Short mmCIF file of C-alpha atoms in Angstrom, two decimals:
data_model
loop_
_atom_site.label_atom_id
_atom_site.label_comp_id
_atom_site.label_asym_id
_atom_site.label_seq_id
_atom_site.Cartn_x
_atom_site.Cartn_y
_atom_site.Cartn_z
CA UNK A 171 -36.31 19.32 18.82
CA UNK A 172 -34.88 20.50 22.02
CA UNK A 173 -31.77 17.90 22.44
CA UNK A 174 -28.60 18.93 21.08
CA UNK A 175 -27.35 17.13 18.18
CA UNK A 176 -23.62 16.32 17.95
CA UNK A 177 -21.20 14.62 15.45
CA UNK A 178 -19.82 11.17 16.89
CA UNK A 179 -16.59 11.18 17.56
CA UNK A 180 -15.60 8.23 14.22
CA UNK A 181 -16.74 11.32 12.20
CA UNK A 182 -14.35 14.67 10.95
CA UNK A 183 -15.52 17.10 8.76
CA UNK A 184 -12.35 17.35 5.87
CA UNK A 185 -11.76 18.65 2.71
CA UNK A 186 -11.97 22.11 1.09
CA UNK A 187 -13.59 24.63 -0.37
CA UNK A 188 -14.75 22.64 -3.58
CA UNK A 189 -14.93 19.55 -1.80
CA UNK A 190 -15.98 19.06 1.58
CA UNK A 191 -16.00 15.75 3.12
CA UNK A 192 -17.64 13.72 6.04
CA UNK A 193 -14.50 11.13 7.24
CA UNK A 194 -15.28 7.97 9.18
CA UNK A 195 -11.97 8.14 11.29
CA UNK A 196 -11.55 4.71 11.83
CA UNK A 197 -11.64 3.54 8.08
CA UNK A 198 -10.43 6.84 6.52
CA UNK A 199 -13.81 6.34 4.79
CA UNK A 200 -15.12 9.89 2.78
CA UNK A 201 -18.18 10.88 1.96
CA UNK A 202 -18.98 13.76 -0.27
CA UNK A 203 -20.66 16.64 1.07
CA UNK A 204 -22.68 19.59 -0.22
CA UNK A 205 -21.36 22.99 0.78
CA UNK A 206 -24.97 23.54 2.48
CA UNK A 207 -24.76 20.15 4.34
CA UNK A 208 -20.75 20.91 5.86
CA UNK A 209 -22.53 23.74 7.18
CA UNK A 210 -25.62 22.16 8.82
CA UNK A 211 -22.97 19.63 10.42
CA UNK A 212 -20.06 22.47 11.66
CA UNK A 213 -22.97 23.85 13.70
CA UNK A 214 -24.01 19.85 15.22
CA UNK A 215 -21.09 20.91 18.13
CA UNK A 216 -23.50 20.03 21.26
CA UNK A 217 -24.33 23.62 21.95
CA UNK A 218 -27.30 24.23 20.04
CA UNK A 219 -30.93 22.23 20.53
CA UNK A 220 -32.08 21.35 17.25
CA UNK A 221 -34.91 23.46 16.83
CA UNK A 222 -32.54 26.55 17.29
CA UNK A 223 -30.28 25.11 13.98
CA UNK A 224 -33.06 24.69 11.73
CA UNK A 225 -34.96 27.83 12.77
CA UNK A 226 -32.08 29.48 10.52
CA UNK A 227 -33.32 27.59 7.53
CA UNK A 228 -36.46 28.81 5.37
CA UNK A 229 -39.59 26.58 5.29
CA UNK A 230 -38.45 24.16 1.83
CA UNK A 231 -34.40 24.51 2.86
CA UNK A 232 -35.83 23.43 6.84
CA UNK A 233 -37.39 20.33 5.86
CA UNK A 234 -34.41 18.99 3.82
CA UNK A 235 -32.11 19.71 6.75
CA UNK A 236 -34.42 17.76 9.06
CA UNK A 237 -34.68 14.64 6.90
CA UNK A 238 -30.53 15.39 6.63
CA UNK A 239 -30.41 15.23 10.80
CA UNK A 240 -32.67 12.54 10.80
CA UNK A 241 -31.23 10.52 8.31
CA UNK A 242 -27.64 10.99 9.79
CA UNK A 243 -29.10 10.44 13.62
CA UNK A 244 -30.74 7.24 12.45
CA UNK A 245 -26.52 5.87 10.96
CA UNK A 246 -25.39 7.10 14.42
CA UNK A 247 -23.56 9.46 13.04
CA UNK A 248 -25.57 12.49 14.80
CA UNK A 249 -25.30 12.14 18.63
CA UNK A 250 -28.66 13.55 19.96
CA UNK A 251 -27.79 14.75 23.64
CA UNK A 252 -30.19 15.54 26.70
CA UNK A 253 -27.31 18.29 27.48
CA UNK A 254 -25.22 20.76 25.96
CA UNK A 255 -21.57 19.65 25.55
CA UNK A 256 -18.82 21.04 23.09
CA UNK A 257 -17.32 19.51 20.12
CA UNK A 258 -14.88 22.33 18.47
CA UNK A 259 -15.58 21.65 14.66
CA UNK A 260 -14.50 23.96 11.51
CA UNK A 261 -16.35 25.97 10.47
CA UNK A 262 -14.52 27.37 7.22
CA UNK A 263 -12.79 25.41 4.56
CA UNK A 264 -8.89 25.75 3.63
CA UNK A 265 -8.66 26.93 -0.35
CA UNK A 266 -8.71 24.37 -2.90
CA UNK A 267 -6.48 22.24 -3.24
CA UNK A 268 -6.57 20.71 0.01
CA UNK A 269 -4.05 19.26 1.50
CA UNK A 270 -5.15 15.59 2.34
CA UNK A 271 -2.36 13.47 3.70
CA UNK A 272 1.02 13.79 4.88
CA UNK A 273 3.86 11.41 4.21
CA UNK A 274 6.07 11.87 8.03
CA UNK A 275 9.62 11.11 7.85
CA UNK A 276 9.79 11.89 11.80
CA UNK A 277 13.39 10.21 12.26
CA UNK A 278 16.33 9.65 9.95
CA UNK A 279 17.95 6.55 11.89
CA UNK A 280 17.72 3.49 10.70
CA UNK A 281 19.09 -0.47 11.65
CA UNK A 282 19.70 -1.41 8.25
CA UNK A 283 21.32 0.01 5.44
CA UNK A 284 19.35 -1.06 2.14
CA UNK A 285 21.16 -1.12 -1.04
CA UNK A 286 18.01 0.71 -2.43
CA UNK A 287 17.32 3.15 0.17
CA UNK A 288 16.48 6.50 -1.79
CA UNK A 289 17.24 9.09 0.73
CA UNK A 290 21.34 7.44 1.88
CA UNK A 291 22.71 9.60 4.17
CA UNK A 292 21.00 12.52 3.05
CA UNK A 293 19.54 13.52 6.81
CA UNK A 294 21.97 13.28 9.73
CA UNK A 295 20.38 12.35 12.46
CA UNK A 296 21.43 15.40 14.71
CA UNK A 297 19.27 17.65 12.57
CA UNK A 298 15.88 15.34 13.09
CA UNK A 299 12.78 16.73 14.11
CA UNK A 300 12.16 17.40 17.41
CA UNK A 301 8.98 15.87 19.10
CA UNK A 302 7.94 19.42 20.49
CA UNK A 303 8.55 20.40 15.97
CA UNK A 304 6.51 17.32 15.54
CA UNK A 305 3.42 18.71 17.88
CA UNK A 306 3.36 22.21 15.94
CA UNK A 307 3.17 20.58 12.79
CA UNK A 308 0.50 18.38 13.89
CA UNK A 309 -1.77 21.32 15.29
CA UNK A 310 -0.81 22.96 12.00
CA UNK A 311 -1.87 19.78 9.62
CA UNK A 312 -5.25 19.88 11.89
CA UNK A 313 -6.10 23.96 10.53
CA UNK A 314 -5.47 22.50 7.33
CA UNK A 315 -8.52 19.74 8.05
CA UNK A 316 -5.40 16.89 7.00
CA UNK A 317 -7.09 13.47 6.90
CA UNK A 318 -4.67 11.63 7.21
CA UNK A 319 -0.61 10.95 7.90
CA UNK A 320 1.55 8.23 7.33
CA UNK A 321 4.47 7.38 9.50
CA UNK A 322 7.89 6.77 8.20
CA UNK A 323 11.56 6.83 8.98
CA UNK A 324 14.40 5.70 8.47
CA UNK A 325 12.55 3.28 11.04
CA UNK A 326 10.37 4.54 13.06
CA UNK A 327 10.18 2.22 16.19
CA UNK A 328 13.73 3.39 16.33
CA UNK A 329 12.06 6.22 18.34
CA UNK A 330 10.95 5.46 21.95
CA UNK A 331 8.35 7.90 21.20
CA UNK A 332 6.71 6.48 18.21
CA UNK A 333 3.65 6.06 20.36
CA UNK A 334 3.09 8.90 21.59
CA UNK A 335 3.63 11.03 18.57
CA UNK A 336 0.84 8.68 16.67
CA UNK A 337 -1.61 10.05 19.55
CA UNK A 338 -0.16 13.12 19.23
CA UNK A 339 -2.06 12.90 15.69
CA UNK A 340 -5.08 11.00 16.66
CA UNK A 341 -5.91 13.91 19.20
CA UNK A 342 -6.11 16.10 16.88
CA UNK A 343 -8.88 14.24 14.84
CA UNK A 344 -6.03 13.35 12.33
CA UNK A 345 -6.06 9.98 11.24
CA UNK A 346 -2.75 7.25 10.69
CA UNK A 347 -2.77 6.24 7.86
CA UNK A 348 -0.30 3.68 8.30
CA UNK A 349 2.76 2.80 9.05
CA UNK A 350 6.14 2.05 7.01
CA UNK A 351 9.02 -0.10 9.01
CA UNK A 352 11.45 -3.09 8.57
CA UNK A 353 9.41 -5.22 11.30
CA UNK A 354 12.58 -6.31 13.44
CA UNK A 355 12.17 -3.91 16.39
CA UNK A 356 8.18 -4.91 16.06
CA UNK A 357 7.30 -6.63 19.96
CA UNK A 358 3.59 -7.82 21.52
CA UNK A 359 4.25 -4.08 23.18
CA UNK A 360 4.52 -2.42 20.03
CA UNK A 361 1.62 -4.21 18.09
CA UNK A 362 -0.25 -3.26 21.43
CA UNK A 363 0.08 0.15 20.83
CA UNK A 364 -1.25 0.00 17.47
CA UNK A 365 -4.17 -2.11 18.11
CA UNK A 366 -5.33 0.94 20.71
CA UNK A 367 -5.14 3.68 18.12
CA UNK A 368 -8.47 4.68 16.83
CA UNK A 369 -6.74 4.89 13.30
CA UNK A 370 -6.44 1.14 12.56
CA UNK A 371 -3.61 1.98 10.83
CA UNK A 372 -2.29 -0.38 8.16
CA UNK A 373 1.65 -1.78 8.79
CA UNK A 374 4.10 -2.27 5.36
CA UNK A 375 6.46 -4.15 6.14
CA UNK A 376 9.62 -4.32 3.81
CA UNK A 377 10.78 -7.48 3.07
CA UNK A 378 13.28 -8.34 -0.02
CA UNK A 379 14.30 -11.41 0.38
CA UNK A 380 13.58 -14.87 2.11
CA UNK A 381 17.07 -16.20 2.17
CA UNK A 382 20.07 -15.04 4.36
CA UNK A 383 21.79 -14.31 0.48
CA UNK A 384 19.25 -12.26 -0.51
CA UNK A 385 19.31 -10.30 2.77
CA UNK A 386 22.73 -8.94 1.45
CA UNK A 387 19.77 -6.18 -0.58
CA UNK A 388 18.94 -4.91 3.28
CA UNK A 389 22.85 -4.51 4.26
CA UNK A 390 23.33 -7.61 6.23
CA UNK A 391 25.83 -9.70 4.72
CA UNK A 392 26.78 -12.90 7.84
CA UNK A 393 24.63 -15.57 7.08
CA UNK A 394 23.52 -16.00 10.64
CA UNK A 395 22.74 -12.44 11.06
CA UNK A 396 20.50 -12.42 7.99
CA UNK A 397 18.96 -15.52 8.79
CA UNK A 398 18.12 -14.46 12.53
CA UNK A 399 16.66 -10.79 11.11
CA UNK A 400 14.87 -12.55 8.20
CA UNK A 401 13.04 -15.41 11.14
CA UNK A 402 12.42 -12.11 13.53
CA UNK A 403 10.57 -10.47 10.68
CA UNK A 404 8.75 -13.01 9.41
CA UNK A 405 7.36 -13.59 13.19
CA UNK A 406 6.60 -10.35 13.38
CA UNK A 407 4.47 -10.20 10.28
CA UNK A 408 2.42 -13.21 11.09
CA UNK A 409 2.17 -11.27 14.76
CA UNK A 410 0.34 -8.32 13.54
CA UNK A 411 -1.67 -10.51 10.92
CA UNK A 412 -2.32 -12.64 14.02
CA UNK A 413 -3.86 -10.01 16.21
CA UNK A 414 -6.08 -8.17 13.03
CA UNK A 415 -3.71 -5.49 12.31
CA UNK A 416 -3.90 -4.80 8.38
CA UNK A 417 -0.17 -6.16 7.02
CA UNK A 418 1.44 -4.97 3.71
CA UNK A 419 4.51 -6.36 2.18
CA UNK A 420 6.81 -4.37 0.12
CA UNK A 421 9.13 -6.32 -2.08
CA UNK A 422 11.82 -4.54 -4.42
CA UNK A 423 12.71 -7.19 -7.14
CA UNK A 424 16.26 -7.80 -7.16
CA UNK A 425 19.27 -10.39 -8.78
CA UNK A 426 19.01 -11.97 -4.99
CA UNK A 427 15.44 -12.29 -4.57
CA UNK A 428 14.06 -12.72 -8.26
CA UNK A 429 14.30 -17.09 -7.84
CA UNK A 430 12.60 -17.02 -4.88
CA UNK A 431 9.49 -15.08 -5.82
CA UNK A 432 7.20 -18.04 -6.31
CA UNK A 433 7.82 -19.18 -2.74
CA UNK A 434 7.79 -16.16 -1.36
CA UNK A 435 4.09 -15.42 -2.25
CA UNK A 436 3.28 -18.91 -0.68
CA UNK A 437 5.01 -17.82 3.01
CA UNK A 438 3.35 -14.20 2.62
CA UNK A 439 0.21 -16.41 1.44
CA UNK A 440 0.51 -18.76 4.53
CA UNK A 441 1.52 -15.92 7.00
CA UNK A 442 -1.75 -13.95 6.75
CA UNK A 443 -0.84 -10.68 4.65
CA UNK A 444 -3.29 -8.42 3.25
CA UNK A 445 -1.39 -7.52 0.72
CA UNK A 446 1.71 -7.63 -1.56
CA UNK A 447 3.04 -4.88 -3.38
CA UNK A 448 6.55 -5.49 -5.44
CA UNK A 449 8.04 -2.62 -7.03
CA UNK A 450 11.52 -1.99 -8.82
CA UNK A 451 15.13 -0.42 -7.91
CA UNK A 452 15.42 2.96 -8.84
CA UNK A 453 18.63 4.54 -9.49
CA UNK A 454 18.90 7.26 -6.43
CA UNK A 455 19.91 7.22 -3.09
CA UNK A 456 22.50 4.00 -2.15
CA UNK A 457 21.26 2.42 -5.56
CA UNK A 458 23.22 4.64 -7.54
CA UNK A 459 26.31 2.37 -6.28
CA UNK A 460 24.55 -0.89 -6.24
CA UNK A 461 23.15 -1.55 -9.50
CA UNK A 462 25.88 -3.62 -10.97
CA UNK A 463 25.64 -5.85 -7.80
CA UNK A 464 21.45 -6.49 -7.32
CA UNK A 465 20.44 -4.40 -10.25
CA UNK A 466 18.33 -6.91 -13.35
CA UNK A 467 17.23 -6.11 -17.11
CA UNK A 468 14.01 -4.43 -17.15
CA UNK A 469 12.72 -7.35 -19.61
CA UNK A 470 14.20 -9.77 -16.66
CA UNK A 471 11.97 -7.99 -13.84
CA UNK A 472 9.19 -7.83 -16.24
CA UNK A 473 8.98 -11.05 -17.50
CA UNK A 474 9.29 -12.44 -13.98
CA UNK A 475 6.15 -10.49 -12.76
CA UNK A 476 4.06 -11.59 -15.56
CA UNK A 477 4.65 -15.43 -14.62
CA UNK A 478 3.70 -14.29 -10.97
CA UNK A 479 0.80 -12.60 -12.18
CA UNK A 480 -0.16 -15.43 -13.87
CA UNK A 481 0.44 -17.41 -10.73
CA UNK A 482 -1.58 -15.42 -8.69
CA UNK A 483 -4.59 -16.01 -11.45
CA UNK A 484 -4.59 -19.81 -11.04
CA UNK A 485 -4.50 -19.74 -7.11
CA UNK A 486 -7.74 -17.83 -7.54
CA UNK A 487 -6.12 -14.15 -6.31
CA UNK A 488 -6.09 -15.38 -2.49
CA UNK A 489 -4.73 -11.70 -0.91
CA UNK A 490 -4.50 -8.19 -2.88
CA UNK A 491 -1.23 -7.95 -5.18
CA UNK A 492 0.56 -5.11 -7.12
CA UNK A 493 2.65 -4.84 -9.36
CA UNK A 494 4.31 -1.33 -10.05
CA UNK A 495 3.79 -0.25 -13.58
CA UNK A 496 1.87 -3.61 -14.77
CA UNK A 497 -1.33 -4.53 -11.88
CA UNK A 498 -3.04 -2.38 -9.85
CA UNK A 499 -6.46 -3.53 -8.82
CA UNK A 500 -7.60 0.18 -8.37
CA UNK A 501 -7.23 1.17 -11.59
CA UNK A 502 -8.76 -1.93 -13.33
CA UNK A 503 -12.15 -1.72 -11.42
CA UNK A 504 -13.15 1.15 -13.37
CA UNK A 505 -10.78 1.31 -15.84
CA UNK A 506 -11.14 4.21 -18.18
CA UNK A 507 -7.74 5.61 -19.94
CA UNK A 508 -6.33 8.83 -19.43
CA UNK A 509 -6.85 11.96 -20.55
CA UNK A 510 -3.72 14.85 -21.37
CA UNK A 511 -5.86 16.73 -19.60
CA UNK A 512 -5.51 14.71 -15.97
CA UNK A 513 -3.05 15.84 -13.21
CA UNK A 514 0.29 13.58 -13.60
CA UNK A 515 0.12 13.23 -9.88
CA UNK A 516 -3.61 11.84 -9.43
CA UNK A 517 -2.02 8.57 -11.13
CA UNK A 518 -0.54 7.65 -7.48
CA UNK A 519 -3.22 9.40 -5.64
CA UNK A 520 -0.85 11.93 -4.17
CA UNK A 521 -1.78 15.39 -6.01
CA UNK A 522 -3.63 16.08 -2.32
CA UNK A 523 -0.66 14.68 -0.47
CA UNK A 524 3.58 16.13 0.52
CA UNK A 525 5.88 14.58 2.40
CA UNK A 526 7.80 16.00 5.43
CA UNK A 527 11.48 14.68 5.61
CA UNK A 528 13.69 14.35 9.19
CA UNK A 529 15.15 17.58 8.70
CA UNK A 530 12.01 19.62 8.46
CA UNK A 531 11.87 19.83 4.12
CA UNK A 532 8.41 19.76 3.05
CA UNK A 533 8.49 18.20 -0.88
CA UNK A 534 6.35 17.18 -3.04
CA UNK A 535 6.62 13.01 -2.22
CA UNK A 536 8.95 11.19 -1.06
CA UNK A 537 11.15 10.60 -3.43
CA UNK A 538 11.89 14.51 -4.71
CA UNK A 539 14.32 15.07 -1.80
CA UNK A 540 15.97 16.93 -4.37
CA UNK A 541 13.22 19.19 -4.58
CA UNK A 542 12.73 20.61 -1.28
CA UNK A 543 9.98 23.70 -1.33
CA UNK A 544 10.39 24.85 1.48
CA UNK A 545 11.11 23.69 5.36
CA UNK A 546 8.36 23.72 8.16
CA UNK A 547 11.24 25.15 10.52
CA UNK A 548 11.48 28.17 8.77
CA UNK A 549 7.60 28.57 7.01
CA UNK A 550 3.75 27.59 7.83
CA UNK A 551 3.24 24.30 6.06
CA UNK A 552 -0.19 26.07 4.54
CA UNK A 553 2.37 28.86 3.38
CA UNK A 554 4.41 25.56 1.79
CA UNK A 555 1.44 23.69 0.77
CA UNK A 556 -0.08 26.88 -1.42
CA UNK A 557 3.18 28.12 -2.05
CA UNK A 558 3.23 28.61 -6.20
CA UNK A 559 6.15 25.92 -6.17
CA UNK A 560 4.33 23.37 -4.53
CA UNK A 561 1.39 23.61 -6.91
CA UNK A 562 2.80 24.07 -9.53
CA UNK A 563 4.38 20.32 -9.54
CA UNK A 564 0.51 19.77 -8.74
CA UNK A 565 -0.84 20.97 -11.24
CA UNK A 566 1.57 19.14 -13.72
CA UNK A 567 -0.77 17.49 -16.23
CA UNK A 568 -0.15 14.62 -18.76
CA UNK A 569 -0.46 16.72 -21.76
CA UNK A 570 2.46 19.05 -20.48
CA UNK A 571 5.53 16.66 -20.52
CA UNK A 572 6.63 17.66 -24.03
CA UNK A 573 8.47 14.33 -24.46
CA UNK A 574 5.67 12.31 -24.51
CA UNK A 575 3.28 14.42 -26.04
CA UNK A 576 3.75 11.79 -29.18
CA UNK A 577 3.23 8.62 -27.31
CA UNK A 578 0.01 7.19 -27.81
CA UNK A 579 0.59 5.11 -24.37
CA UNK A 580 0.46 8.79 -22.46
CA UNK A 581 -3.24 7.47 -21.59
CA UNK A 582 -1.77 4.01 -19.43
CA UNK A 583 1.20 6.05 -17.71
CA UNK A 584 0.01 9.53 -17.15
CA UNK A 585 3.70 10.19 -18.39
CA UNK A 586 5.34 8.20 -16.03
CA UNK A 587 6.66 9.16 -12.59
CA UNK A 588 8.16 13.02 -12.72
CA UNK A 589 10.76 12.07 -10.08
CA UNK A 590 12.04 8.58 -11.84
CA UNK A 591 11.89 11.28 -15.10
CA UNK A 592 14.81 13.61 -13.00
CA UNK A 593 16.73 10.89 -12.52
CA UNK A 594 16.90 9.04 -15.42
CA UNK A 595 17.30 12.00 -17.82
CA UNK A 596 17.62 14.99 -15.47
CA UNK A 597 14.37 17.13 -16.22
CA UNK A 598 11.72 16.74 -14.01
CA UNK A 599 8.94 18.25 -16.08
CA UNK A 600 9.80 17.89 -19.80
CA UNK A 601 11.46 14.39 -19.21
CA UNK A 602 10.10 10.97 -20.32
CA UNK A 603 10.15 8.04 -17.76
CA UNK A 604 11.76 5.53 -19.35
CA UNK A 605 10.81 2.76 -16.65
CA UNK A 606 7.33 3.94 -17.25
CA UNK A 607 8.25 4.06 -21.20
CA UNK A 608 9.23 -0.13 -20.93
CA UNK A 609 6.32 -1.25 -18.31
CA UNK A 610 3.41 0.50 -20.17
CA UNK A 611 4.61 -1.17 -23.60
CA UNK A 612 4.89 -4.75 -22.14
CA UNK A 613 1.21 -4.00 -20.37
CA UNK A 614 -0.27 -3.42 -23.27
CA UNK A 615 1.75 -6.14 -25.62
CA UNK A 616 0.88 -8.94 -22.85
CA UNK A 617 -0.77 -8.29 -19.59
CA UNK A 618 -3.52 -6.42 -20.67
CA UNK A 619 -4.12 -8.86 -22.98
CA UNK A 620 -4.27 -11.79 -19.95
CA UNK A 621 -6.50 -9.27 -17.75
CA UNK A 622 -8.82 -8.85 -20.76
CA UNK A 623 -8.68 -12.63 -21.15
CA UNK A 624 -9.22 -13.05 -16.96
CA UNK A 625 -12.22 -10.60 -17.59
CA UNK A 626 -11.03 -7.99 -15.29
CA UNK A 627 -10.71 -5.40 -18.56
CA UNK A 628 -13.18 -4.71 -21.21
#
């Protein structure tokens, strides 16, 4: 009763009002918390002996926050110290809804010029974030109790001071999420540098194409250019595999790459991957121009996943694999359809989550960069984050998209994607998705069907 408990470093308090969590920092773990429990913890900052915390407790409320200290002491996740020391923890909780994670677009450059890049030349470089931007933001995502941010670009290592930016973060108890890039600049320095984070971030590494032809998607169009990049990345990925880092390949199905998927999965098999997550073209950004070149039929792209699907079925699912619109292990493990009353953006996970573009734009994800709500140059990013814009393309919910308020597959899609909506048919809220409109029909027609038969549906 007279040391002085402390929270272990691997453990934040996060969340909000409604929600408070305990985060394992290393994992990105969360654990649910009681409003009475956040509170025992934000006091277990090395500066108070124990007796002197749970004197404030009556007799009944005293004993369950003993067996609470105990219990978290015993899962070394209570620190109990022979002297006083200081850990600053919150104390209050931001308003719901929090504010989770944050998508960073820190730099604009990029060494490749992707026929499906979204954003084009949307950001000039010369209006990029400064680092000294970067560190106010940071301090400000850490009021917020942010989990979490992810690290994008253009490409990231393009910046000599990708590393210390990501520690930037970490010292302020906010975890990295992971980490988007092409994976040529990738070096044993580099992968160094992310081994010593305390994030153990995870790496996606885009990767169309195993052929120097189907490198002509990425922007590189001699042979032995392409096939030089395409050996340097594929080093690279079984490099971080290699040393333990978590590796994630992102695929966009294309006219040059669609042949090739079978062997593809066997290299990304071989090489070590955690995962594989293939997704399709939209029409934005440099794609607008490039659909009549690498652009394929919806049934085309469709059909092709389903044989991969298959494929991946028969080799007895050897790494994770997704498919966008048509397999997504999350949803299927407890698979319960949707509701018009769900949020639109809880289908992706991100209706606790912005991005943050090069030039300072805060938006709702990544893709809206047509949508900015405000800029972190010229307002708080809470003011942005609570700002009535911002929530209200939160608090979008299925049964509000008046085009598909007659679609009985509303409960599969969640409406679709609001942003693929805008640019298909030019209304963000009222709009169908017509990519979601195709996927969710041939899920249900066929793949849900093979999942059902594969036992992994009801």
């Amino acid at each position: 009763m007279s040391k002085f408990p402390i929270l272990e470093n691997d453990y934040s308090l996060k969340g909000c009002k409604s929600s408070p969590v305990l985060a394992h920092f290393p994992s990105g773990s969360r654990f649910d918390l009681e409003e009475g429990q956040f509170e025992f913890l934000s006091m277990c900052d090395g500066r108070h002996i124990s007796e002197e915390i749970l004197n404030q407790y009556d007799d009944e409320s005293c004993s369950v926050a003993r067996e609470f200290l105990d219990n978290l002491t015993r899962r070394n996740i209570i620190r109990l110290m022979d002297e006083p020391s200081w850990r600053k923890l919150p104390t209050e909780l931001p308003p719901d809804i929090g504010l989770q994670a944050v998508h960073l677009e820190a730099r604009s450059g990029c060494n490749l010029r992707c026929a499906h890049c979204y954003q084009g030349k949307i950001y000039p470089e010369s209006e990029n974030l400064t680092f000294i931007e970067i560190e106010r933001i940071a301090k400000e995502m850490q009021e917020l109790l942010v989990q979490g941010v992810s690290v994008s670009g253009g490409e990231p290592f393009l910046q000599k001071d990708m590393y210390p930016m990501m520690k930037l973060f970490e010292d302020r108890e906010i975890r990295i999420i992971s980490i988007f890039t092409n994976g040529i600049l990738l070096d044993e320095e580099k992968v160094e540098n992310i081994l010593r984070l305390r994030s153990r971030p995870t790496v996606f590494v885009s990767l169309d194409s195993i052929t120097s032809e189907g490198m002509q998607f990425r922007g590189l169009t001699k042979a032995v250019t392409a096939e030089k990049t395409l050996a340097r990345i594929l080093r690279n990925i079984q490099m971080l595999a290699t040393k333990g880092v978590q590796v994630v390949v992102n695929t966009v199905m294309h006219r040059l790459n669609i042949g090739d998927l079978f062997r593809m999965y066997e290299i990304l098999r071989n090489l070590g991957v955690r995962s594989w997550r293939i997704g399709y073209p939209k029409e934005t950004g440099f794609f607008k121009d490039g659909t009549e070149k690498f652009g394929l039929s919806w049934d085309v792209m469709a059909n092709a996943s389903f044989s991969l699907l298959r494929h991946h079925f028969a080799q007895g699912r050897p790494f994770h694999l997704q498919m966008e619109y048509l397999y997504r292990e999350e949803l299927f493990k407890n698979f319960n359809s949707l509701t018009d009353n769900d949020f639109v953006c809880d289908y992706e996970n991100k209706r606790e989550s912005c991005c943050i573009k090069p030039n300072g734009d805060v938006v709702s994800c990544a893709y809206c960069t047509d949508f900015p709500v405000g800029n972190i140059r010229k307002d708080a990013l809470s003011a942005i984050w609570y700002s009535s814009n911002m929530q209200e393309i939160k608090e979008v919910r299925i049964g509000d998209v008046a085009e598909c308020k007659e679609c009985e597959l509303r409960a599969y899609c969640a409406s679709g994607c609001r942003i693929n909506a805008y640019f298909l048919r030019g209304d963000f809220r009222n709009s169908r998705d017509d990519y979601a409109c195709q996927a969710v029909k041939f899920f249900v027609e066929k793949v849900k069907l093979f999942l059902q038969e594969q036992s992994v549906l009801p």
